[in-house]
Coordinates of C-alpha atoms in Angstrom, one line a residue:
M1 CA 176.9 288.7 191.2
Q2 CA 178.8 289.9 188.2
R3 CA 180.1 292.9 190.2
I4 CA 181.4 290.5 192.9
W5 CA 183.2 288.3 190.4
H6 CA 184.7 291.5 188.7
Q7 CA 186.0 292.6 192.1
I8 CA 187.6 289.2 192.7
T9 CA 189.3 289.1 189.3
E10 CA 190.4 292.7 189.5
N11 CA 191.6 292.8 193.1
L12 CA 192.1 289.5 194.8
I13 CA 193.6 287.4 192.0
P14 CA 196.4 289.9 191.2
V15 CA 197.3 290.1 194.9
F16 CA 197.3 286.3 195.0
R17 CA 199.7 286.2 192.0
R18 CA 201.9 288.8 193.5
R19 CA 202.3 286.9 196.7
L20 CA 203.2 283.8 194.8
S21 CA 206.1 285.5 193.2
G22 CA 208.2 285.2 196.4
V23 CA 209.5 282.1 198.0
D24 CA 207.5 282.4 201.3
A25 CA 203.9 282.3 200.0
L26 CA 202.9 279.4 202.1
P27 CA 199.1 280.1 202.5
Q28 CA 198.7 280.6 198.7
L29 CA 200.8 277.5 197.9
A30 CA 198.8 275.5 200.3
V31 CA 195.6 276.4 198.5
L32 CA 197.1 275.5 195.2
G33 CA 198.4 272.2 196.6
L34 CA 195.0 271.2 197.8
L35 CA 193.4 272.1 194.4
S36 CA 196.1 270.2 192.6
G37 CA 195.5 267.0 194.7
L38 CA 191.8 267.1 194.1
I39 CA 192.1 267.6 190.4
T40 CA 194.9 264.9 190.1
G41 CA 192.9 262.4 192.2
G42 CA 189.9 262.8 189.8
V43 CA 192.1 262.5 186.7
I44 CA 193.8 259.3 188.1
L45 CA 190.4 257.8 188.9
V46 CA 189.3 258.3 185.2
F47 CA 192.7 256.9 184.0
R48 CA 192.4 253.8 186.1
L49 CA 188.8 253.3 185.1
A50 CA 189.8 253.6 181.4
I51 CA 192.3 250.7 182.0
E52 CA 190.4 248.5 184.3
W53 CA 186.9 248.6 182.6
P54 CA 187.9 247.1 179.2
L55 CA 190.3 244.6 180.8
E56 CA 187.6 243.3 183.2
H57 CA 185.2 242.8 180.3
F58 CA 187.8 241.5 177.8
L59 CA 189.9 239.2 179.9
P60 CA 188.6 235.8 181.0
G61 CA 188.4 235.1 184.7
S62 CA 188.1 237.7 187.5
G63 CA 190.0 240.9 187.8
S64 CA 191.8 243.1 185.2
E65 CA 195.1 241.3 185.0
S66 CA 194.4 237.7 184.0
F67 CA 196.3 237.8 180.7
E68 CA 197.6 234.3 181.5
E69 CA 194.1 232.9 180.9
L70 CA 194.0 234.0 177.3
S71 CA 194.9 231.6 174.5
W72 CA 198.5 231.6 173.3
L73 CA 197.5 233.0 169.9
T74 CA 195.6 235.9 171.5
R75 CA 198.5 236.6 173.8
G76 CA 200.8 236.8 170.9
L77 CA 198.6 239.0 168.6
L78 CA 197.4 241.4 171.3
P79 CA 200.7 243.3 172.1
L80 CA 201.6 243.3 168.4
A81 CA 198.3 244.9 167.4
G82 CA 198.6 247.4 170.2
A83 CA 202.2 248.3 169.2
A84 CA 201.1 248.8 165.6
A85 CA 198.2 251.1 166.7
L86 CA 200.5 253.1 169.0
G87 CA 203.2 253.3 166.3
L88 CA 200.7 254.7 163.8
M89 CA 199.3 257.2 166.3
L90 CA 202.8 258.5 167.3
H91 CA 203.9 258.5 163.7
R92 CA 201.1 261.0 162.9
L93 CA 202.3 263.3 165.7
G94 CA 205.2 265.8 165.6
T95 CA 208.4 264.8 167.5
S96 CA 207.7 267.2 170.3
N97 CA 204.2 265.8 170.9
R98 CA 205.4 262.2 171.2
R99 CA 207.3 262.7 174.5
V100 CA 205.4 261.4 177.5
G101 CA 206.1 260.1 181.0
I102 CA 208.2 261.2 183.9
V103 CA 211.2 262.0 181.7
H104 CA 209.0 264.5 179.8
V105 CA 207.9 266.1 183.0
M106 CA 211.5 266.5 184.1
E107 CA 212.4 268.0 180.7
R108 CA 209.5 270.5 180.9
L109 CA 210.7 271.5 184.5
N110 CA 214.3 272.0 183.4
Y111 CA 213.8 273.7 180.1
H112 CA 210.2 275.2 180.1
Q113 CA 209.5 276.1 183.8
G114 CA 207.0 273.3 184.1
Y115 CA 204.7 274.3 181.3
I116 CA 203.0 271.1 180.0
T117 CA 200.5 271.2 177.2
F118 CA 197.0 269.7 177.1
R119 CA 197.9 267.8 173.9
S120 CA 200.7 266.0 175.7
A121 CA 198.3 265.0 178.5
V122 CA 195.9 263.6 175.9
V123 CA 198.7 261.7 174.2
Q124 CA 199.8 260.3 177.5
F125 CA 196.3 259.3 178.5
V126 CA 195.6 257.4 175.3
S127 CA 199.1 255.8 175.0
G128 CA 199.1 254.9 178.7
V129 CA 195.7 253.1 178.4
V130 CA 196.7 251.3 175.1
T131 CA 200.0 250.0 176.4
V132 CA 198.4 248.4 179.5
V133 CA 195.2 247.2 177.8
T134 CA 197.1 245.5 174.9
G135 CA 199.4 243.7 177.3
Q136 CA 202.7 245.5 176.8
S137 CA 205.1 245.2 179.7
A138 CA 204.0 248.5 181.2
G139 CA 203.0 250.3 184.4
R140 CA 200.3 252.9 185.0
E141 CA 202.3 255.0 187.5
G142 CA 204.6 256.8 185.0
P143 CA 201.6 257.9 182.9
A144 CA 199.7 258.9 186.1
V145 CA 202.6 261.1 187.1
H146 CA 202.6 262.8 183.7
L147 CA 198.8 263.3 183.9
G148 CA 199.0 264.7 187.4
A149 CA 201.8 267.1 186.6
A150 CA 200.1 268.1 183.3
F151 CA 196.7 269.0 184.8
S152 CA 198.3 270.8 187.7
S153 CA 200.5 272.8 185.3
L154 CA 197.5 273.6 183.2
M155 CA 195.6 274.9 186.2
G156 CA 198.5 277.2 187.0
Q157 CA 198.7 278.4 183.3
W158 CA 195.0 279.1 183.3
M159 CA 195.3 281.2 186.4
R160 CA 198.4 282.9 184.8
L161 CA 200.5 282.2 187.9
P162 CA 204.2 283.0 188.1
N163 CA 206.5 280.3 186.8
N164 CA 208.0 279.5 190.2
S165 CA 204.5 278.5 191.5
I166 CA 203.8 276.5 188.3
R167 CA 206.9 274.5 189.1
T168 CA 205.6 273.8 192.6
L169 CA 202.2 272.8 191.1
V170 CA 204.0 270.2 188.9
A171 CA 205.6 268.7 192.0
C172 CA 202.2 268.6 193.6
G173 CA 200.7 266.8 190.7
C174 CA 203.5 264.2 190.7
A175 CA 203.1 263.6 194.5
A176 CA 199.3 263.4 194.1
A177 CA 199.6 260.9 191.2
I178 CA 201.9 258.5 193.2
S179 CA 199.7 258.9 196.3
A180 CA 196.5 258.1 194.3
S181 CA 198.0 255.2 192.4
F182 CA 199.5 253.3 195.4
N183 CA 197.5 254.9 198.3
T184 CA 200.9 256.0 199.7
P185 CA 200.8 259.7 200.4
I186 CA 204.2 259.9 202.2
S187 CA 206.1 258.2 199.4
G188 CA 204.3 260.4 196.9
V189 CA 205.7 263.5 198.6
I190 CA 209.2 262.1 198.8
F191 CA 209.1 260.8 195.2
A192 CA 208.1 264.3 193.9
M193 CA 210.9 266.0 195.7
E194 CA 213.7 263.3 195.4
V195 CA 213.0 262.0 191.9
V196 CA 211.3 264.7 189.9
M197 CA 212.3 268.1 191.5
M198 CA 215.5 266.7 193.0
E199 CA 215.4 269.2 195.8
Y200 CA 213.9 269.5 199.3
T201 CA 212.5 272.8 200.4
I202 CA 210.5 273.8 203.5
A203 CA 208.1 275.9 201.4
G204 CA 207.6 273.0 199.0
F205 CA 206.7 270.4 201.6
T206 CA 203.4 272.0 202.7
P207 CA 201.6 272.2 199.3
I208 CA 203.0 268.9 198.2
I209 CA 201.8 267.1 201.3
L210 CA 198.3 268.6 200.9
A211 CA 198.3 267.5 197.3
A212 CA 199.2 264.0 198.2
V213 CA 196.7 263.7 201.0
S214 CA 193.8 265.2 199.1
A215 CA 194.5 262.9 196.1
A216 CA 194.6 259.9 198.4
V217 CA 191.2 260.9 199.9
V218 CA 189.7 261.1 196.5
T219 CA 190.8 257.6 195.5
Q220 CA 190.1 256.1 198.9
A221 CA 186.5 257.2 198.4
V222 CA 186.3 254.9 195.4
Y223 CA 188.8 252.1 196.0
G224 CA 189.0 252.0 199.8
S225 CA 191.8 252.6 202.2
E226 CA 193.9 249.5 201.5
P227 CA 197.3 249.9 199.8
A228 CA 198.0 248.7 196.3
F229 CA 199.1 245.2 197.4
S230 CA 197.7 242.8 200.0
V231 CA 200.6 242.4 202.3
P232 CA 200.6 239.9 205.2
A233 CA 202.3 240.6 208.5
L234 CA 206.0 240.5 207.8
T235 CA 209.0 240.4 210.1
M236 CA 212.7 239.4 210.1
N237 CA 213.0 236.2 212.1
S238 CA 216.7 236.5 213.0
L239 CA 219.6 238.9 212.7
L240 CA 221.5 236.0 211.1
E241 CA 219.6 236.9 207.9
I242 CA 221.4 240.2 207.5
P243 CA 224.3 238.7 205.5
W244 CA 221.8 237.1 203.1
V245 CA 219.9 240.5 202.8
L246 CA 223.2 242.1 201.8
V247 CA 223.8 239.3 199.2
I248 CA 220.3 240.0 197.8
A249 CA 221.0 243.8 197.8
I250 CA 224.1 243.1 195.6
I251 CA 222.1 240.9 193.2
I252 CA 219.3 243.5 192.9
G253 CA 221.9 246.3 192.4
V254 CA 223.5 244.4 189.5
A255 CA 220.1 243.7 188.0
A256 CA 219.2 247.4 188.3
A257 CA 222.4 248.4 186.6
L258 CA 221.7 245.9 183.8
F259 CA 218.2 247.3 183.4
I260 CA 219.5 250.9 183.1
Q261 CA 222.3 249.7 180.7
L262 CA 219.8 248.0 178.4
V263 CA 217.5 251.0 178.3
D264 CA 220.5 253.2 177.5
F265 CA 221.7 250.8 174.8
M266 CA 218.4 250.6 173.0
G267 CA 218.0 254.4 173.4
R268 CA 220.7 254.8 170.8
H269 CA 218.1 253.9 168.1
L270 CA 215.8 256.8 169.0
H271 CA 216.8 258.5 165.7
R272 CA 215.1 255.8 163.7
P273 CA 211.4 256.2 162.6
V274 CA 209.0 255.9 165.5
L275 CA 206.7 253.5 163.7
L276 CA 209.5 251.1 163.1
R277 CA 210.8 251.3 166.7
I278 CA 207.3 250.7 168.3
V279 CA 206.4 247.8 165.9
I280 CA 209.8 246.1 166.7
A281 CA 209.1 246.6 170.4
G282 CA 205.7 244.9 169.9
L283 CA 207.4 242.0 168.0
L284 CA 209.9 241.6 170.8
M285 CA 207.0 241.3 173.2
V286 CA 205.3 238.5 171.3
P287 CA 207.4 235.5 172.5
F288 CA 207.4 236.8 176.1
A289 CA 203.6 237.1 176.0
I290 CA 203.2 233.5 174.6
F291 CA 205.7 231.7 176.8
I292 CA 205.8 234.0 180.0
P293 CA 202.4 235.7 180.1
E294 CA 203.1 237.0 183.6
T295 CA 205.2 239.7 181.9
M296 CA 202.1 241.2 180.2
G297 CA 200.4 244.3 181.6
I298 CA 201.1 245.7 185.0
G299 CA 201.6 242.3 186.6
Y300 CA 200.4 243.3 190.1
D301 CA 198.5 240.0 190.3
T302 CA 201.8 238.2 190.1
V303 CA 203.3 240.5 192.7
D304 CA 200.4 239.7 195.1
K305 CA 200.9 236.0 194.6
T306 CA 204.7 236.4 195.2
I307 CA 204.1 238.3 198.4
N308 CA 201.8 235.6 199.6
G309 CA 204.2 232.8 198.7
Q310 CA 202.1 231.2 196.0
L311 CA 204.7 230.9 193.3
G312 CA 207.6 228.6 192.8
F313 CA 211.3 229.4 192.5
W314 CA 211.8 228.9 188.8
L315 CA 208.6 230.8 187.8
L316 CA 209.8 233.7 190.0
L317 CA 213.3 233.8 188.6
I318 CA 212.2 233.4 184.9
A319 CA 209.4 236.0 185.3
G320 CA 211.7 238.5 187.0
V321 CA 214.5 238.2 184.4
A322 CA 212.0 238.2 181.5
K323 CA 210.3 241.3 182.9
L324 CA 213.7 243.0 183.2
V325 CA 214.8 242.2 179.6
I326 CA 211.5 243.0 177.8
T327 CA 210.7 246.1 179.7
S328 CA 214.2 247.6 179.2
L329 CA 214.2 246.7 175.5
T330 CA 210.8 248.2 174.8
I331 CA 211.2 251.3 176.9
G332 CA 214.6 251.9 175.2
L333 CA 212.9 251.7 171.8
G334 CA 210.4 254.4 172.8
M335 CA 207.4 252.4 173.9
P336 CA 205.4 254.9 176.0
S337 CA 205.3 252.6 179.1
G338 CA 205.5 253.4 182.7
V339 CA 208.6 252.0 184.5
I340 CA 207.7 252.1 188.2
G341 CA 205.2 249.1 188.0
P342 CA 207.7 246.9 186.1
T343 CA 210.4 247.9 188.6
L344 CA 208.3 246.7 191.5
F345 CA 207.5 243.5 189.6
M346 CA 211.1 242.7 189.0
G347 CA 212.1 243.5 192.6
A348 CA 209.3 241.3 194.0
T349 CA 210.0 238.3 191.8
L350 CA 213.8 238.4 192.1
G351 CA 213.5 239.1 195.9
G352 CA 211.0 236.2 196.3
A353 CA 213.3 233.8 194.4
M354 CA 216.2 234.8 196.6
G355 CA 214.0 234.3 199.6
L356 CA 213.3 230.7 198.6
I357 CA 217.0 230.0 198.3
G358 CA 217.5 231.5 201.7
A359 CA 214.9 229.2 203.1
Q360 CA 216.8 226.2 201.7
I361 CA 220.1 227.5 203.2
M362 CA 218.8 228.5 206.6
P363 CA 215.4 226.8 207.1
E364 CA 215.3 227.4 210.8
H365 CA 216.0 231.2 210.5
A366 CA 214.6 232.3 207.2
S367 CA 211.8 234.8 207.0
S368 CA 208.8 234.4 204.7
V369 CA 209.0 234.7 200.9
G370 CA 206.8 237.8 201.1
F371 CA 209.3 239.5 203.4
Y372 CA 212.0 239.1 200.8
A373 CA 209.7 240.0 198.0
M374 CA 208.9 243.3 199.7
L375 CA 212.6 244.0 200.3
G376 CA 213.3 243.3 196.7
M377 CA 210.6 245.7 195.6
G378 CA 212.1 248.5 197.6
A379 CA 215.7 247.7 196.6
M380 CA 214.9 247.6 192.9
M381 CA 212.9 250.8 193.0
G382 CA 215.6 252.6 195.0
A383 CA 218.4 251.4 192.7
V384 CA 216.7 252.0 189.4
L385 CA 215.4 255.5 190.3
Q386 CA 218.4 256.3 192.6
A387 CA 215.8 257.4 195.2
P388 CA 216.4 255.4 198.4
L389 CA 214.2 257.6 200.6
A390 CA 211.2 257.4 198.3
A391 CA 211.7 253.6 198.0
L392 CA 211.9 253.2 201.8
M393 CA 208.8 255.3 202.4
A394 CA 206.9 253.2 199.7
L395 CA 208.0 250.0 201.5
M396 CA 206.8 251.3 204.9
E397 CA 203.4 252.5 203.6
L398 CA 202.8 249.3 201.5
T399 CA 203.6 247.0 204.4
R400 CA 202.3 249.3 207.2
N401 CA 204.9 247.4 209.3
P402 CA 207.7 249.2 211.2
N403 CA 209.6 245.9 211.5
I404 CA 210.7 246.2 207.9
I405 CA 212.5 249.6 208.4
L406 CA 215.9 248.2 209.5
P407 CA 216.3 245.5 206.8
G408 CA 214.6 247.9 204.3
M409 CA 217.1 250.7 204.9
L410 CA 220.0 248.2 204.6
I411 CA 218.9 246.6 201.3
I412 CA 217.8 249.8 199.6
T413 CA 221.0 251.8 200.4
T414 CA 223.3 248.9 199.5
S415 CA 221.6 248.1 196.2
S416 CA 221.5 251.8 195.3
L417 CA 225.2 252.1 196.0
V418 CA 226.0 249.0 194.0
T419 CA 224.2 250.5 191.0
S420 CA 225.6 254.0 191.3
E421 CA 229.1 253.4 192.6
A422 CA 230.1 249.9 191.4
F423 CA 228.6 250.4 187.9
G424 CA 228.5 254.2 187.6
K425 CA 224.8 254.4 186.7
K426 CA 222.7 257.5 187.3
S427 CA 218.9 257.2 187.8
L428 CA 217.0 255.7 184.9
F429 CA 215.2 259.0 184.2
L430 CA 218.5 261.0 184.0
T431 CA 220.0 258.3 181.8
I432 CA 217.0 258.6 179.3
L433 CA 217.3 262.4 179.3
K434 CA 221.0 262.1 178.5
S435 CA 220.2 259.7 175.6
Q436 CA 217.9 262.3 174.2
G437 CA 220.7 264.9 174.3
L438 CA 219.2 266.7 177.4
S439 CA 220.4 267.3 180.9
Y440 CA 218.9 268.2 184.3
Q441 CA 220.4 271.1 186.1
N442 CA 219.9 270.8 189.8
S443 CA 222.7 272.9 191.3
P444 CA 221.7 274.8 194.5
V445 CA 222.1 278.1 192.8
I446 CA 219.8 277.2 189.9
Q447 CA 217.3 275.6 192.2
A448 CA 217.2 278.8 194.4
L449 CA 216.7 281.0 191.4
R450 CA 213.9 278.8 190.1
R451 CA 211.9 279.2 193.3
V452 CA 211.5 283.0 192.9
S453 CA 209.7 285.0 190.3
V454 CA 210.9 288.4 189.0
G455 CA 207.7 289.9 190.4
A456 CA 209.2 289.4 193.9
I457 CA 212.3 291.6 193.4
M458 CA 211.4 294.0 190.6
D459 CA 211.4 297.7 191.3
R460 CA 207.9 299.1 190.8
S461 CA 208.8 302.7 191.1
I462 CA 208.8 303.3 187.3
L463 CA 207.2 305.7 184.8
R464 CA 206.9 305.2 181.1
T465 CA 207.6 308.3 179.1
E466 CA 208.1 309.4 175.5
R467 CA 211.6 310.2 174.3
H468 CA 210.9 313.9 173.6
L469 CA 209.4 316.0 176.5
S470 CA 208.8 319.7 177.1
V471 CA 210.3 321.2 180.2
E472 CA 206.9 321.4 181.8
E473 CA 206.2 317.7 181.1
A474 CA 209.6 316.7 182.5
R475 CA 208.8 318.6 185.8
K476 CA 205.4 317.0 186.0
I477 CA 206.9 313.6 185.7
L478 CA 209.4 314.2 188.4
K479 CA 206.6 315.4 190.8
S480 CA 205.4 311.7 191.0
E481 CA 208.9 310.8 192.3
P482 CA 209.6 307.7 190.2
K483 CA 213.0 306.0 190.6
W484 CA 213.3 304.9 186.9
L485 CA 212.0 306.3 183.6
I486 CA 211.3 303.8 180.8
V487 CA 211.9 305.7 177.5
E488 CA 209.5 304.6 174.8
G489 CA 210.6 304.2 171.2
S490 CA 208.8 303.4 168.0
S491 CA 208.6 299.7 168.8
G492 CA 208.4 299.7 172.5
P493 CA 210.7 300.6 175.4
T494 CA 214.3 301.3 174.3
A495 CA 216.1 302.6 177.4
L496 CA 216.0 302.9 181.1
L497 CA 216.9 306.2 182.7
P498 CA 217.4 307.0 186.4
A499 CA 214.9 309.8 187.2
V500 CA 217.5 311.5 189.3
D501 CA 219.6 312.1 186.1
L502 CA 216.7 314.0 184.5
A503 CA 216.3 316.0 187.7
R504 CA 220.0 316.9 187.7
Y505 CA 219.8 317.9 184.0
L506 CA 216.9 320.2 184.7
E507 CA 218.7 321.7 187.7
D508 CA 221.8 322.4 185.7
T509 CA 219.8 323.8 182.8
D510 CA 217.9 326.2 185.2
K511 CA 221.2 327.4 186.6
L512 CA 222.6 328.1 183.2
V513 CA 219.4 329.9 182.1
A514 CA 219.5 332.0 185.3
E515 CA 223.1 333.0 184.7
G516 CA 222.3 333.9 181.1
E517 CA 224.6 331.3 179.6
A518 CA 221.8 329.4 177.9
E519 CA 218.3 329.6 176.8
S520 CA 215.5 327.4 178.1
P521 CA 215.2 324.4 175.8
E522 CA 212.0 323.9 173.9
S523 CA 212.1 320.1 174.3
I524 CA 214.3 317.5 176.1
D525 CA 215.6 314.4 174.3
L526 CA 216.0 311.8 177.0
I527 CA 218.3 309.7 174.8
N528 CA 220.8 312.6 174.4
I529 CA 220.9 314.3 177.8
P530 CA 223.8 313.3 180.1
A531 CA 222.5 310.3 182.0
N532 CA 223.4 306.7 183.1
R533 CA 221.1 305.1 180.5
R534 CA 220.8 301.3 180.3
D535 CA 219.8 299.1 177.3
I536 CA 216.7 297.2 178.2
A537 CA 214.9 294.0 177.1
P538 CA 211.5 292.5 178.1
V539 CA 210.9 289.7 180.5
Q540 CA 207.5 288.2 181.3
Y541 CA 205.9 288.7 184.7
Q542 CA 205.7 285.0 185.3
A543 CA 209.4 284.4 184.7
T544 CA 211.7 283.1 187.4
L545 CA 215.0 284.6 188.3
E546 CA 216.7 281.9 186.3
E547 CA 214.9 282.9 183.2
A548 CA 215.7 286.5 183.9
L549 CA 219.4 285.7 184.1
N550 CA 219.2 283.7 180.8
E551 CA 217.5 286.8 179.2
F552 CA 220.4 289.0 180.4
D553 CA 222.9 286.6 178.8
S554 CA 221.0 286.2 175.5
T555 CA 220.2 289.9 174.9
N556 CA 223.3 291.6 176.6
A557 CA 220.8 294.0 178.1
E558 CA 221.7 296.0 181.2
A559 CA 218.1 295.9 182.6
L560 CA 214.9 294.1 182.1
Y561 CA 211.4 295.6 182.1
V562 CA 208.8 293.2 183.5
Q563 CA 205.6 293.0 181.3
R564 CA 202.4 291.0 181.0
H565 CA 199.8 290.6 178.3
V566 CA 196.6 292.3 179.7
A567 CA 194.7 292.3 176.3
P568 CA 195.4 291.3 172.7
M569 CA 198.4 293.4 171.4
I570 CA 198.6 295.2 174.8
Q571 CA 201.5 294.8 177.2
R572 CA 201.5 296.3 180.7
V573 CA 204.9 297.1 182.3
Y574 CA 205.0 296.4 186.0
G575 CA 208.6 297.1 187.0
V576 CA 212.3 296.8 186.2
V577 CA 215.0 294.3 187.2
L578 CA 218.7 294.8 187.2
K579 CA 221.3 292.0 187.2
S580 CA 222.6 293.3 190.5
D581 CA 219.1 292.9 192.0
I582 CA 219.2 289.2 191.3
E583 CA 222.7 288.8 192.7
S584 CA 221.8 290.8 195.8
Y585 CA 218.6 288.8 196.4
Y586 CA 220.4 285.5 196.2
Q587 CA 223.2 286.7 198.5
Y588 CA 220.6 287.9 201.0
R589 CA 218.7 284.6 201.0
R590 CA 221.9 282.7 201.5
S591 CA 222.9 284.8 204.5

């Protein structure tokens, strides 16, 4: 058994890694996507259980969201105590360890090739549970996406996979988390590619789809096959409602722009101590919790009541506006809350309120309140995240009703345009990244370079050699017909030499010795012989072509040697990469 395992680790896994270096490793990526989905599904189950179990035992009534049935004093003290506990926990952590959520996942993708630490996953798990359990205006989907991305990334790091495949694994984890949270696999796939990765690739679809499906299967085994909300049969009664749908789209677009603006405004205080910011966020939550308890927690019970037409106009309007204000203020101050759940809450309540107005204006033509609530959910999600396709897919999967496609497309695209074009707002996540002094590079060139590892294009025809050689040693080296010679120095490789230049030097020397014009040299100094030498710098085997280009720029090297840690203090060199190789590869892929 031990010999079989040794054979697998010595032979199969290196081949698996090498195939993943390229952009076309579909079978290998499919296996990884399946594993990512299964792992993420299990993690999300544990996360949901950690939230629901204490709430079901602590809250009065049935279910895990009945904060409204608590006494007013308990409702006021609970979020304040939770904020104080969170603030103390985050205060004890370093600045880099406090960052959680989808924004952190995007930052790690853009600046660290998708490497996410186990510590950040633990911080996200604890903070995600505490924010929801203590009644903060929070969602569970943002933390779930972080957890899915983190554990998928950790799996890739443990397997020492190339960085381009770790990026794909992060996308798989994001899709699997959304799929497991809402039981909506298609919207999970689109969310991962449209919101997090911000690119669509044929090679990326297969593993991400498998991750979303496998995660959904895991959660369906526990929670059943019903979607997150109980949605009755919905349909648009008349085409005469379209003008009112457009009016609602404009209102939702304005609300989404206001939400993003408030988050951005409060984000200007991120330089202040984290304990102070989180405690202030908890204090701000107190009056909302006392007077509008529907804003506490995830609020999906309120969304369900809205969809089924059980709430009145003023409660819907006040709850929707209150949720918008308190969520934006607390998230802007740094409360580690998820934003997708509150976004759906805002959209449902505001859409439901507008539906009740429509019923008064056109009682003979108006559709149900639930119809407008669902449209509002899709419109708010699409406008806040600037992800219209992900919002439309979520709307379709949650309603399981094709009749909602036409009005859904209309309201989602219109509200997204109002937010982005009329008010100039980018997606909430990009706005938060900007407030942190970060950016997200998603140009086609950068995205193409990130999808390929240096292992896919490196030249493996190399030979490492000492600087000083005898003539016999030099001839022996050339018999193996390497293309490049890596010249070793006192502290590692120092230069790259074309083997043909050494062959030419030996040929010229032999000719001079034969003609009697020179004596055969006792040794050859590879640094001093006439040759087209290149200064070299190291790059790790897992690195993408983008990282290699950055290494060229930072070191001014003319070539990179590709290395990997094979044992403590031991580096193995696998090949070399020239800048021209990267440019040629990109031009070839484009054509």
